[in-house]
Amino acid sequence: MLLDPDIMGFFTSCSLRSCVCSMEYSLLEKEGRVYSVAKSGYYALPVALNAAFCGGNDLLESLYVSVRRPGMLVMSSDEPAQLQSLDSPLLLLERELVRQYPRQQQPHSQPCGELELRTALAARYTTSPIRCWHPDDVYIGADLRGVLEILIAVLGLKGATVLVESPCDWVILRLLQSAGVRVIELPLASNGSLDPQLLARLLATEKVQMVLLSSGVSMPSGSVMPEDNRQSIARMLRLHGCWVLENDVYGELSHEPSERRLRDLLDPERLLVFSTFEKLMGPEAPYGYLLSRALSMELQRTFLLRSFRLSPIRQKAIARLYSSGRIDQHLQVLRRLLCERKARMLQVVQERLGDAMECVEPRGGATLWLRSLRPVDMRRVFQRMLKQSVVIAPGELFSLHGLHAQHVRLSHAFSAQHDLDMAMSQLADALRLELID
């Protein structure tokens, strides 16, 4: 018996819709938004499962859990490439390279990273015959954390004293803390300067093994050290002869890229530089890297033992983006977008928070560093904002010793679909309600 064509079309349409819905729910399940029950269906993942973490004492854990909840306005992040990533060009170039370099013809993996990418980085960091880098001075790891873990092990920093500019990225701070490093924080002034007298006293009285400073833009404050202060600090570090670890994660994200870097003033033999591709390229380039003229034997041996499993084709693709000039073109666009977003954010902050918080205009990056004009309980402000589905980053996360408790970091590189004015009004209300008498 033959079915009517209209009836057959109906069943076919229903089958297709069912297939499409099943695929969509499968994708949502993989993203952690729904869960399946056999012979029953798909259900939304209860937010209450994560709510218990948000009321705990671990501020960082509460932040990480909240960021992953659906529907949140995440203003705590620092992802400049979210405005303009290189994911698509990178993956397209990678597919082209796969055809040029069949797997069976690829050479054995290189433990310190693909030579082509190390060569591109060495060339980019070379500025003069004296300030030059060789590909053998470059070490590439799976991510920034893995590279820093190797550096801590090679330098034997467990129990050692390290001076760190403050505020500082919480990932770096907690990595040093977990490795048993004694961290002494050097507070940055609002203009990005360090106190030379404090540094001189610490170098004279403490057994300082390493000093960690930013290359140009200091994040999260977005400040740039004044030239005379940079000269003074560099002179002191050269005389002391300790290791200097330069944080160059935001070195390419200054609004004025011609700014001189700290490394241009230091002894290259006592200098270490670390960075990552992710901030300027996007999540498809998560690799971290380290530059060091010294410690070559120890670093090569440790990278070999660590055995990072890195895609050689992905590394080649990143190298081609550098050699073709695509990175520089991308940075011009990204800097312009960041400046536009910064201007919009500063305007809203002034309108909604002008009588509650102050902010020095950042000179790079994708965030604002704000200070409350009156004493507030910023932890409770953080919790209040979570109830409004907004995630902020309290300033105390950027210190191991309780500094910056009156500060907060806000990102301006987020989706334009959110109501920024409403979020700032909610923050103003939270600050007013949590004033400390």
Short mmCIF file of C-alpha atoms in Angstrom, two decimals, residues 64 76-87 143-145 169-172 217 219-220 247-254 274-289 318 322 327 330-331 334-335 338 364-367 398 409 411 413:
data_model
loop_
_atom_site.label_atom_id
_atom_site.label_comp_id
_atom_site.label_asym_id
_atom_site.label_seq_id
_atom_site.Cartn_x
_atom_site.Cartn_y
_atom_site.Cartn_z
CA TYR A 64 35.20 30.91 38.50
CA SER A 76 35.61 40.10 35.57
CA SER A 77 37.48 38.65 32.61
CA ASP A 78 40.48 39.99 30.74
CA GLU A 79 40.19 38.73 27.18
CA PRO A 80 41.19 41.48 24.72
CA ALA A 81 40.98 39.13 21.72
CA GLN A 82 37.28 38.64 22.39
CA LEU A 83 36.74 41.84 20.39
CA GLN A 84 38.81 40.66 17.43
CA SER A 85 40.38 37.21 17.43
CA LEU A 86 42.57 35.49 14.86
CA ASP A 87 40.90 32.11 15.34
CA ASP A 143 50.21 27.32 28.20
CA LEU A 144 51.55 30.16 30.31
CA ARG A 145 51.13 28.30 33.58
CA ASP A 169 47.51 38.70 37.83
CA TRP A 170 46.00 36.22 40.30
CA VAL A 171 47.12 33.24 38.20
CA ILE A 172 50.76 34.26 38.61
CA VAL A 217 51.61 48.16 30.43
CA MET A 219 47.74 45.10 34.35
CA PRO A 220 45.10 45.20 35.73
CA ASN A 247 55.83 39.99 32.15
CA ASP A 248 55.22 40.74 28.46
CA VAL A 249 51.69 39.30 28.28
CA TYR A 250 50.30 42.77 27.53
CA GLY A 251 53.37 44.14 25.79
CA GLU A 252 51.60 44.24 22.42
CA LEU A 253 48.39 45.72 23.83
CA SER A 254 49.62 49.17 24.75
CA PHE A 274 57.46 35.40 29.41
CA SER A 275 54.24 35.89 27.47
CA THR A 276 51.40 34.10 25.69
CA PHE A 277 49.71 34.33 22.29
CA GLU A 278 46.21 34.00 23.72
CA LYS A 279 45.66 37.60 24.81
CA LEU A 280 46.22 39.02 21.34
CA MET A 281 45.18 36.10 19.12
CA GLY A 282 42.41 34.24 20.94
CA PRO A 283 41.79 30.87 22.61
CA GLU A 284 42.97 28.84 19.61
CA ALA A 285 46.53 29.98 20.42
CA PRO A 286 46.89 29.18 24.14
CA TYR A 287 50.65 28.54 24.10
CA GLY A 288 52.94 30.29 26.54
CA TYR A 289 56.59 31.08 25.84
CA ILE A 318 51.19 31.08 14.19
CA TYR A 322 53.97 36.72 12.26
CA ILE A 327 49.74 39.93 13.38
CA HIS A 330 45.42 42.50 13.49
CA LEU A 331 46.97 44.50 16.33
CA LEU A 334 42.42 45.34 17.97
CA ARG A 335 44.01 48.44 19.53
CA LEU A 338 39.98 48.51 22.57
CA GLY A 364 46.49 49.58 27.37
CA GLY A 365 44.62 46.33 27.82
CA ALA A 366 40.90 45.59 27.99
CA THR A 367 39.99 46.47 31.59
CA PHE A 398 45.28 40.71 42.72
CA ARG A 409 38.53 45.30 37.85
CA SER A 411 36.32 44.43 31.56
CA ALA A 413 35.71 43.70 26.04
#
